[in-house]
mmCIF file of C-alpha atoms in Angstrom:
data_model
loop_
_atom_site.group_PDB
_atom_site.id
_atom_site.type_symbol
_atom_site.label_atom_id
_atom_site.label_comp_id
_atom_site.label_asym_id
_atom_site.label_seq_id
_atom_site.Cartn_x
_atom_site.Cartn_y
_atom_site.Cartn_z
ATOM 1 C CA MET A 1 -44.079 16.808 19.195
ATOM 2 C CA THR A 2 -43.539 13.874 22.143
ATOM 3 C CA THR A 3 -41.879 10.538 22.001
ATOM 4 C CA THR A 4 -42.078 8.347 24.065
ATOM 5 C CA LEU A 5 -39.318 6.126 24.017
ATOM 6 C CA THR A 6 -40.249 2.205 24.351
ATOM 7 C CA GLY A 7 -37.142 -0.394 25.645
ATOM 8 C CA ILE A 8 -36.201 1.092 28.615
ATOM 9 C CA GLU A 9 -35.915 -1.365 31.387
ATOM 10 C CA SER A 10 -35.086 0.939 34.390
ATOM 11 C CA GLU A 11 -34.486 4.076 35.084
ATOM 12 C CA ALA A 12 -31.350 2.843 36.708
ATOM 13 C CA GLU A 13 -29.956 1.901 33.041
ATOM 14 C CA VAL A 14 -30.878 5.361 32.179
ATOM 15 C CA ALA A 15 -29.100 6.845 34.601
ATOM 16 C CA ASP A 16 -25.970 5.189 34.417
ATOM 17 C CA PHE A 17 -25.890 5.869 31.132
ATOM 18 C CA ALA A 18 -26.660 9.854 32.215
ATOM 19 C CA GLY A 19 -23.034 9.088 35.043
ATOM 20 C CA ARG A 20 -21.059 7.994 31.709
ATOM 21 C CA LEU A 21 -21.759 10.788 29.603
ATOM 22 C CA LEU A 22 -20.846 13.576 31.803
ATOM 23 C CA GLY A 23 -17.300 11.213 32.531
ATOM 24 C CA LEU A 24 -16.897 11.944 29.094
ATOM 25 C CA TYR A 25 -17.957 15.773 29.010
ATOM 26 C CA THR A 26 -15.402 15.532 32.108
ATOM 27 C CA GLY A 27 -12.668 14.296 30.248
ATOM 28 C CA ALA A 28 -12.990 16.346 27.102
ATOM 29 C CA LEU A 29 -12.932 19.558 29.344
ATOM 30 C CA LEU A 30 -10.095 18.403 31.769
ATOM 31 C CA SER A 31 -7.886 16.870 28.451
ATOM 32 C CA ALA A 32 -8.452 21.216 28.059
ATOM 33 C CA MET A 33 -6.358 21.177 30.952
ATOM 34 C CA ILE A 34 -4.282 18.979 30.238
ATOM 35 C CA ASP A 35 -2.932 21.018 27.830
ATOM 36 C CA VAL A 36 -2.627 24.120 29.989
ATOM 37 C CA GLY A 37 -0.490 22.491 31.810
ATOM 38 C CA HIS A 38 1.542 20.945 29.179
ATOM 39 C CA ARG A 39 1.621 24.325 27.614
ATOM 40 C CA THR A 40 2.839 26.609 30.665
ATOM 41 C CA GLY A 41 5.261 24.388 31.856
ATOM 42 C CA LEU A 42 2.925 23.630 35.072
ATOM 43 C CA PHE A 43 3.700 20.100 35.383
ATOM 44 C CA GLU A 44 7.075 20.156 34.500
ATOM 45 C CA ALA A 45 6.925 22.827 37.504
ATOM 46 C CA ALA A 46 5.394 21.122 39.194
ATOM 47 C CA ALA A 47 7.404 17.984 39.189
ATOM 48 C CA LEU A 48 10.230 19.314 41.035
ATOM 49 C CA GLY A 49 8.102 18.805 44.916
ATOM 50 C CA GLU A 50 5.125 20.223 47.155
ATOM 51 C CA VAL A 51 4.636 24.016 47.132
ATOM 52 C CA THR A 52 1.648 26.567 47.236
ATOM 53 C CA SER A 53 0.433 27.667 44.387
ATOM 54 C CA GLU A 54 2.285 31.214 44.485
ATOM 55 C CA GLU A 55 5.208 29.110 44.750
ATOM 56 C CA LEU A 56 3.885 26.909 41.607
ATOM 57 C CA ALA A 57 2.924 30.219 39.329
ATOM 58 C CA ASP A 58 6.615 31.986 40.811
ATOM 59 C CA ARG A 59 8.102 28.721 39.142
ATOM 60 C CA ALA A 60 6.397 28.774 35.671
ATOM 61 C CA GLY A 61 6.941 32.315 35.490
ATOM 62 C CA LEU A 62 2.217 32.396 35.290
ATOM 63 C CA HIS A 63 -0.266 34.934 37.023
ATOM 64 C CA GLU A 64 -0.898 32.943 40.670
ATOM 65 C CA ARG A 65 -4.710 32.876 40.341
ATOM 66 C CA TYR A 66 -5.316 31.048 36.716
ATOM 67 C CA VAL A 67 -2.586 29.377 38.610
ATOM 68 C CA ARG A 68 -4.788 28.298 40.843
ATOM 69 C CA GLU A 69 -8.068 27.644 39.192
ATOM 70 C CA TRP A 70 -5.877 25.364 37.200
ATOM 71 C CA LEU A 71 -4.968 23.127 40.100
ATOM 72 C CA GLY A 72 -8.317 23.281 40.983
ATOM 73 C CA SER A 73 -8.773 21.244 38.512
ATOM 74 C CA MET A 74 -6.208 18.848 38.538
ATOM 75 C CA VAL A 75 -7.327 18.085 42.579
ATOM 76 C CA THR A 76 -10.709 17.393 41.937
ATOM 77 C CA SER A 77 -9.810 15.128 39.268
ATOM 78 C CA GLY A 78 -7.737 12.672 41.281
ATOM 79 C CA ILE A 79 -4.409 14.224 39.208
ATOM 80 C CA ILE A 80 -2.787 16.250 41.218
ATOM 81 C CA ASP A 81 -3.197 15.658 45.619
ATOM 82 C CA TYR A 82 -4.248 18.711 48.265
ATOM 83 C CA HIS A 83 -3.292 19.262 51.979
ATOM 84 C CA PRO A 84 -5.391 21.512 52.972
ATOM 85 C CA ALA A 85 -3.340 22.386 56.437
ATOM 86 C CA GLY A 86 -1.092 23.870 54.294
ATOM 87 C CA ARG A 87 -2.828 24.752 51.201
ATOM 88 C CA THR A 88 0.040 23.050 49.445
ATOM 89 C CA TYR A 89 0.365 20.640 46.590
ATOM 90 C CA LEU A 90 1.926 17.331 45.463
ATOM 91 C CA LEU A 91 2.304 15.984 42.067
ATOM 92 C CA PRO A 92 2.342 12.174 42.757
ATOM 93 C CA ALA A 93 4.917 10.502 41.088
ATOM 94 C CA ALA A 94 3.564 7.667 39.172
ATOM 95 C CA HIS A 95 1.351 11.002 37.559
ATOM 96 C CA ALA A 96 4.310 12.539 36.819
ATOM 97 C CA ALA A 97 5.893 9.459 34.569
ATOM 98 C CA CYS A 98 2.645 10.512 32.587
ATOM 99 C CA LEU A 99 2.682 13.570 32.563
ATOM 100 C CA THR A 100 6.611 15.085 32.250
ATOM 101 C CA GLY A 101 9.445 13.887 30.911
ATOM 102 C CA PRO A 102 11.171 14.410 27.270
ATOM 103 C CA GLY A 103 9.806 10.599 26.532
ATOM 104 C CA SER A 104 7.263 8.705 25.317
ATOM 105 C CA GLY A 105 5.839 7.780 28.614
ATOM 106 C CA ASN A 106 4.980 11.394 28.797
ATOM 107 C CA LEU A 107 1.138 11.598 27.569
ATOM 108 C CA ALA A 108 0.556 15.412 28.469
ATOM 109 C CA PRO A 109 1.088 16.660 24.956
ATOM 110 C CA LEU A 110 -0.927 13.773 22.845
ATOM 111 C CA SER A 111 -3.748 16.445 26.163
ATOM 112 C CA ARG A 112 -3.639 19.429 22.342
ATOM 113 C CA LEU A 113 -4.484 17.154 19.584
ATOM 114 C CA ASN A 114 -7.852 16.875 21.312
ATOM 115 C CA THR A 115 -7.908 20.826 21.566
ATOM 116 C CA HIS A 116 -6.618 21.298 18.372
ATOM 117 C CA LEU A 117 -8.866 18.479 16.720
ATOM 118 C CA THR A 118 -12.306 19.684 18.562
ATOM 119 C CA GLU A 119 -11.519 23.804 16.552
ATOM 120 C CA HIS A 120 -12.603 22.387 14.021
ATOM 121 C CA VAL A 121 -15.970 20.217 14.869
ATOM 122 C CA GLY A 122 -18.176 22.750 13.088
ATOM 123 C CA GLU A 123 -16.393 23.391 9.526
ATOM 124 C CA VAL A 124 -16.744 18.517 9.781
ATOM 125 C CA VAL A 125 -20.183 18.928 10.469
ATOM 126 C CA ARG A 126 -20.584 21.123 7.473
ATOM 127 C CA ALA A 127 -18.416 18.433 5.517
ATOM 128 C CA PHE A 128 -21.685 15.723 7.345
ATOM 129 C CA ARG A 129 -24.293 17.962 6.007
ATOM 130 C CA GLU A 130 -23.116 18.745 2.126
ATOM 131 C CA GLY A 131 -20.650 15.885 2.235
ATOM 132 C CA GLY A 132 -16.280 16.743 0.923
ATOM 133 C CA GLY A 133 -14.319 17.485 4.116
ATOM 134 C CA VAL A 134 -12.169 19.952 6.221
ATOM 135 C CA PRO A 135 -8.963 20.186 3.561
ATOM 136 C CA PHE A 136 -5.676 19.695 4.524
ATOM 137 C CA ALA A 137 -4.654 23.449 5.113
ATOM 138 C CA ALA A 138 -7.325 24.217 7.104
ATOM 139 C CA TYR A 139 -5.621 21.620 10.429
ATOM 140 C CA GLN A 140 -1.826 23.867 9.290
ATOM 141 C CA PRO A 141 0.383 24.058 10.751
ATOM 142 C CA ASP A 142 -1.158 23.209 14.042
ATOM 143 C CA PHE A 143 -1.619 19.550 13.781
ATOM 144 C CA THR A 144 1.928 19.538 12.008
ATOM 145 C CA ASP A 145 2.948 21.079 15.464
ATOM 146 C CA VAL A 146 0.936 18.647 17.399
ATOM 147 C CA MET A 147 1.935 16.130 15.475
ATOM 148 C CA ASP A 148 5.954 16.384 15.961
ATOM 149 C CA ALA A 149 4.981 17.178 20.172
ATOM 150 C CA ALA A 150 2.779 13.377 20.474
ATOM 151 C CA GLY A 151 5.713 11.923 18.479
ATOM 152 C CA ARG A 152 9.138 13.127 19.337
ATOM 153 C CA GLY A 153 9.648 11.170 22.567
ATOM 154 C CA GLY A 154 8.739 8.077 20.889
ATOM 155 C CA TYR A 155 11.339 8.278 18.362
ATOM 156 C CA ASP A 156 13.864 9.687 20.947
ATOM 157 C CA ALA A 157 12.996 6.713 23.056
ATOM 158 C CA ASP A 158 12.577 4.107 21.140
ATOM 159 C CA LEU A 159 13.021 4.023 17.212
ATOM 160 C CA VAL A 160 16.617 3.206 17.199
ATOM 161 C CA ASP A 161 16.862 0.436 20.151
ATOM 162 C CA SER A 162 13.596 -1.119 20.046
ATOM 163 C CA TRP A 163 11.823 -0.226 16.463
ATOM 164 C CA LEU A 164 14.116 -0.552 14.104
ATOM 165 C CA PRO A 165 14.965 -3.959 15.916
ATOM 166 C CA LEU A 166 11.705 -5.251 14.611
ATOM 167 C CA VAL A 167 12.933 -6.065 11.263
ATOM 168 C CA PRO A 168 16.408 -8.164 10.836
ATOM 169 C CA ARG A 169 18.940 -6.597 9.645
ATOM 170 C CA LEU A 170 17.609 -3.295 8.741
ATOM 171 C CA SER A 171 20.282 -1.551 12.066
ATOM 172 C CA GLU A 172 22.968 -2.779 10.469
ATOM 173 C CA THR A 173 21.794 -2.056 6.862
ATOM 174 C CA LEU A 174 21.125 1.730 7.553
ATOM 175 C CA ALA A 175 25.095 1.458 9.738
ATOM 176 C CA ALA A 176 26.889 -0.222 6.648
ATOM 177 C CA GLY A 177 25.319 2.874 4.586
ATOM 178 C CA ALA A 178 21.271 2.875 2.954
ATOM 179 C CA ARG A 179 19.691 5.578 1.021
ATOM 180 C CA VAL A 180 16.556 5.939 2.940
ATOM 181 C CA ALA A 181 13.924 7.846 2.619
ATOM 182 C CA ASP A 182 10.449 9.319 5.205
ATOM 183 C CA VAL A 183 6.883 9.323 3.314
ATOM 184 C CA ALA A 184 4.887 12.277 4.182
ATOM 185 C CA CYS A 185 7.559 12.529 7.302
ATOM 186 C CA GLY A 186 6.040 15.763 9.113
ATOM 187 C CA THR A 187 8.477 18.279 10.735
ATOM 188 C CA GLY A 188 11.316 15.548 9.871
ATOM 189 C CA HIS A 189 12.349 14.076 13.698
ATOM 190 C CA ALA A 190 12.754 10.304 12.795
ATOM 191 C CA LEU A 191 15.010 11.209 10.080
ATOM 192 C CA VAL A 192 16.843 13.434 12.553
ATOM 193 C CA VAL A 193 17.408 10.608 14.920
ATOM 194 C CA LEU A 194 17.972 8.715 11.935
ATOM 195 C CA GLY A 195 20.549 10.457 10.809
ATOM 196 C CA ARG A 196 22.155 11.071 14.004
ATOM 197 C CA ALA A 197 22.785 7.092 15.086
ATOM 198 C CA PHE A 198 23.542 5.876 11.289
ATOM 199 C CA PRO A 199 25.939 8.962 10.165
ATOM 200 C CA ARG A 200 26.488 6.861 7.393
ATOM 201 C CA SER A 201 23.487 6.499 5.461
ATOM 202 C CA THR A 202 21.848 9.229 3.859
ATOM 203 C CA PHE A 203 17.951 10.615 4.579
ATOM 204 C CA VAL A 204 15.788 12.258 2.472
ATOM 205 C CA GLY A 205 11.959 12.745 4.176
ATOM 206 C CA TYR A 206 9.222 14.334 1.846
ATOM 207 C CA ASP A 207 6.341 16.053 3.029
ATOM 208 C CA ARG A 208 3.384 18.592 1.131
ATOM 209 C CA SER A 209 3.572 20.497 4.315
ATOM 210 C CA GLU A 210 6.250 23.766 3.651
ATOM 211 C CA ALA A 211 6.072 25.159 7.286
ATOM 212 C CA ALA A 212 6.842 21.160 8.297
ATOM 213 C CA ILE A 213 9.892 21.092 6.185
ATOM 214 C CA VAL A 214 11.218 24.713 6.897
ATOM 215 C CA GLN A 215 11.531 23.246 11.096
ATOM 216 C CA ALA A 216 12.843 20.053 9.674
ATOM 217 C CA ARG A 217 15.415 21.296 7.917
ATOM 218 C CA ALA A 218 15.941 23.606 11.239
ATOM 219 C CA GLU A 219 16.034 21.209 12.970
ATOM 220 C CA ALA A 220 18.263 19.330 11.191
ATOM 221 C CA ALA A 221 21.155 22.144 9.806
ATOM 222 C CA ALA A 222 20.971 22.517 14.005
ATOM 223 C CA ASP A 223 22.163 19.553 14.840
ATOM 224 C CA GLY A 224 24.407 19.767 12.131
ATOM 225 C CA LEU A 225 23.534 16.674 9.932
ATOM 226 C CA SER A 226 24.906 16.787 6.654
ATOM 227 C CA ASN A 227 23.311 13.806 5.443
ATOM 228 C CA VAL A 228 19.520 14.451 6.132
ATOM 229 C CA ARG A 229 17.493 16.571 3.796
ATOM 230 C CA PHE A 230 14.032 17.356 2.709
ATOM 231 C CA GLU A 231 11.644 18.106 -0.361
ATOM 232 C CA VAL A 232 8.395 19.668 -0.056
ATOM 233 C CA ALA A 233 6.267 17.137 -2.749
ATOM 234 C CA ASP A 234 3.231 14.915 -2.841
ATOM 235 C CA VAL A 235 3.761 11.644 -2.355
ATOM 236 C CA ALA A 236 1.088 10.363 -4.264
ATOM 237 C CA ARG A 237 3.103 12.639 -7.182
ATOM 238 C CA LEU A 238 6.989 11.123 -6.206
ATOM 239 C CA ARG A 239 8.679 10.351 -8.767
ATOM 240 C CA ILE A 240 12.351 8.434 -7.388
ATOM 241 C CA ASP A 241 14.974 8.277 -10.039
ATOM 242 C CA VAL A 242 17.620 6.107 -7.629
ATOM 243 C CA PRO A 243 15.346 3.858 -5.439
ATOM 244 C CA PHE A 244 15.986 3.405 -1.802
ATOM 245 C CA ASP A 245 17.109 0.604 0.087
ATOM 246 C CA ALA A 246 14.588 1.883 2.374
ATOM 247 C CA ILE A 247 11.771 3.630 2.606
ATOM 248 C CA PHE A 248 9.829 4.288 6.199
ATOM 249 C CA VAL A 249 6.125 5.713 7.047
ATOM 250 C CA PHE A 250 4.790 6.451 10.449
ATOM 251 C CA ASP A 251 0.773 7.022 10.690
ATOM 252 C CA ALA A 252 0.443 8.703 7.664
ATOM 253 C CA ILE A 253 -1.062 6.164 4.653
ATOM 254 C CA HIS A 254 -4.165 5.942 6.325
ATOM 255 C CA ASP A 255 -5.175 10.002 6.050
ATOM 256 C CA GLN A 256 -3.690 9.762 2.334
ATOM 257 C CA ALA A 257 -6.029 10.653 -0.677
ATOM 258 C CA GLU A 258 -4.341 8.213 -2.574
ATOM 259 C CA PRO A 259 -3.047 5.771 -0.140
ATOM 260 C CA GLN A 260 -2.911 2.696 -3.149
ATOM 261 C CA THR A 261 -0.822 4.987 -5.450
ATOM 262 C CA VAL A 262 1.521 6.341 -2.775
ATOM 263 C CA LEU A 263 2.186 2.460 -1.516
ATOM 264 C CA ASP A 264 2.760 1.737 -4.980
ATOM 265 C CA ASN A 265 4.957 4.374 -5.678
ATOM 266 C CA ILE A 266 6.789 3.218 -2.518
ATOM 267 C CA PHE A 267 7.342 -0.416 -4.454
ATOM 268 C CA ARG A 268 8.450 1.253 -7.274
ATOM 269 C CA ALA A 269 10.777 3.597 -5.371
ATOM 270 C CA LEU A 270 13.028 0.405 -3.344
ATOM 271 C CA VAL A 271 15.733 -0.663 -4.923
ATOM 272 C CA PRO A 272 14.739 -5.552 -5.104
ATOM 273 C CA GLY A 273 14.919 -6.309 -1.730
ATOM 274 C CA GLY A 274 14.901 -2.909 -0.224
ATOM 275 C CA ARG A 275 12.163 -2.711 3.185
ATOM 276 C CA PHE A 276 9.812 -0.841 3.068
ATOM 277 C CA PHE A 277 8.909 0.334 7.371
ATOM 278 C CA MET A 278 4.949 1.370 7.839
ATOM 279 C CA LYS A 279 3.304 2.276 11.228
ATOM 280 C CA GLU A 280 0.013 2.229 11.584
ATOM 281 C CA PRO A 281 -2.471 1.739 14.347
ATOM 282 C CA ARG A 282 -3.580 -0.967 15.669
ATOM 283 C CA VAL A 283 -6.472 -1.871 15.191
ATOM 284 C CA SER A 284 -9.169 -4.043 13.208
ATOM 285 C CA SER A 285 -10.611 -3.232 9.506
ATOM 286 C CA ASN A 286 -14.049 -4.825 11.314
ATOM 287 C CA LEU A 287 -15.883 -2.813 13.360
ATOM 288 C CA GLU A 288 -16.898 -5.686 15.657
ATOM 289 C CA GLU A 289 -13.609 -7.049 16.486
ATOM 290 C CA ASN A 290 -12.427 -3.747 17.992
ATOM 291 C CA VAL A 291 -15.708 -3.123 20.533
ATOM 292 C CA GLY A 292 -13.581 -3.711 23.601
ATOM 293 C CA ASN A 293 -10.320 -2.351 22.199
ATOM 294 C CA PRO A 294 -9.759 0.973 25.227
ATOM 295 C CA LEU A 295 -8.085 3.215 22.764
ATOM 296 C CA ALA A 296 -10.539 1.956 19.191
ATOM 297 C CA PRO A 297 -13.031 5.349 20.430
ATOM 298 C CA VAL A 298 -10.050 7.275 19.842
ATOM 299 C CA LEU A 299 -9.037 6.461 16.651
ATOM 300 C CA TYR A 300 -12.251 6.398 15.100
ATOM 301 C CA ALA A 301 -13.086 10.538 16.683
ATOM 302 C CA VAL A 302 -9.753 11.579 15.519
ATOM 303 C CA SER A 303 -10.530 9.946 12.445
ATOM 304 C CA THR A 304 -13.697 11.712 11.851
ATOM 305 C CA LEU A 305 -12.192 15.173 12.333
ATOM 306 C CA HIS A 306 -8.890 14.552 10.874
ATOM 307 C CA CYS A 307 -7.507 11.158 8.761
ATOM 308 C CA LEU A 308 -11.037 11.007 7.060
ATOM 309 C CA THR A 309 -12.692 14.452 6.466
ATOM 310 C CA VAL A 310 -8.945 15.785 4.789
ATOM 311 C CA SER A 311 -9.142 12.355 2.454
ATOM 312 C CA LEU A 312 -12.241 13.519 1.582
ATOM 313 C CA ALA A 313 -11.947 16.978 0.913
ATOM 314 C CA GLU A 314 -9.423 15.991 -2.090
ATOM 315 C CA GLY A 315 -12.341 12.853 -3.011
ATOM 316 C CA GLY A 316 -10.347 10.730 -2.002
ATOM 317 C CA ALA A 317 -10.075 6.740 -0.616
ATOM 318 C CA GLY A 318 -11.125 7.947 2.617
ATOM 319 C CA LEU A 319 -9.851 4.554 4.151
ATOM 320 C CA GLY A 320 -9.781 6.858 7.606
ATOM 321 C CA THR A 321 -7.498 5.946 10.950
ATOM 322 C CA ALA A 322 -8.705 2.496 11.605
ATOM 323 C CA TRP A 323 -8.506 1.167 8.287
ATOM 324 C CA GLY A 324 -7.187 -1.639 9.916
ATOM 325 C CA GLN A 325 -5.553 -4.078 9.682
ATOM 326 C CA GLN A 326 -6.706 -6.240 7.228
ATOM 327 C CA LYS A 327 -6.741 -3.663 4.364
ATOM 328 C CA ALA A 328 -3.637 -2.716 5.393
ATOM 329 C CA LEU A 329 -1.781 -5.756 3.952
ATOM 330 C CA GLN A 330 -3.876 -6.015 1.335
ATOM 331 C CA MET A 331 -3.349 -2.356 -0.437
ATOM 332 C CA LEU A 332 0.627 -3.819 0.433
ATOM 333 C CA ALA A 333 0.079 -7.261 -1.392
ATOM 334 C CA ASP A 334 -1.920 -4.615 -4.057
ATOM 335 C CA ALA A 335 1.304 -2.670 -4.448
ATOM 336 C CA GLY A 336 3.399 -6.241 -5.160
ATOM 337 C CA PHE A 337 4.743 -6.289 -1.098
ATOM 338 C CA GLY A 338 4.888 -10.347 -1.598
ATOM 339 C CA ASP A 339 7.069 -11.326 2.777
ATOM 340 C CA VAL A 340 4.884 -8.177 4.912
ATOM 341 C CA VAL A 341 5.058 -9.564 8.656
ATOM 342 C CA VAL A 342 3.001 -7.453 11.554
ATOM 343 C CA HIS A 343 4.590 -6.515 14.875
ATOM 344 C CA ASP A 344 2.835 -4.584 18.437
ATOM 345 C CA VAL A 345 5.216 -1.892 18.370
ATOM 346 C CA PRO A 346 6.990 -1.759 21.510
ATOM 347 C CA THR A 347 6.094 1.193 23.937
ATOM 348 C CA ASP A 348 3.331 1.547 22.041
ATOM 349 C CA PRO A 349 0.139 0.012 22.517
ATOM 350 C CA MET A 350 -1.471 2.440 20.078
ATOM 351 C CA ASP A 351 0.108 1.175 17.082
#
């Protein structure tokens, strides 16, 4: 059987798109190489200064032959510079700023999201054919660890000083002493940061992942935070006896099986005049308005490989990562929230 394609204007058009595809495939493999560099400490070691492959391997405590091959991918992709005369390698300072350090500027941890999600492509393909989805448990505990690594720097650098001030008087409320919850808290690092900053307030985090809650409790205990605790809970079934002054959700409503129920529960769990702080992807609910947004392809891909499918696996709403501002505002209104203000998140172009 042969197929004749119509509508092709020129061979150059085909060649141009083929080049784009090869660039996408190259980027996917380089994501794995960045993940390797991040997990092994190679970027941190390279940031210490110009080095040979042998010296870099010694710095990082790794086998030189693997390091040399990894450096080949880094040099040919333009991430690391190579000086043939001395066979030395240099990670430029501007590149190191994006690949090293504890702050939100370090984008290397995001590479692990790519490598983790692609492990589940086969299961997602099955769901395409058979319906349903890939259950949340299938991604655990790795997904929780990936999100912890990706978000930790932002919480440390920006939560208290940049994000909280977006909400009038919220910082003052926490400083004076308030009851606060984090719904779908993951490993709970956001509450650890808040617990340190606002010792007069009490904090509780809820998450369905027992492994995540174990990590959260361990970190809070290591910091000696008696004002922070964590509970294993399905937030769609959350029942609160004493209401909260403030509730936080960080990038978690969109992948819930019952997102409207979760928002309803949050509204009921707040004192009159309480504050709900919800951080979600910065995207439109309308596909045509996301064309040209450089982050939109990432959001739709992550959604297909995780957020959408974990919801559909439970017969859920399947909002997806790109549920968008319009849908979010509608659902918040349906839950009872009457005064909603939308802000771009400082230092985080995705949310």
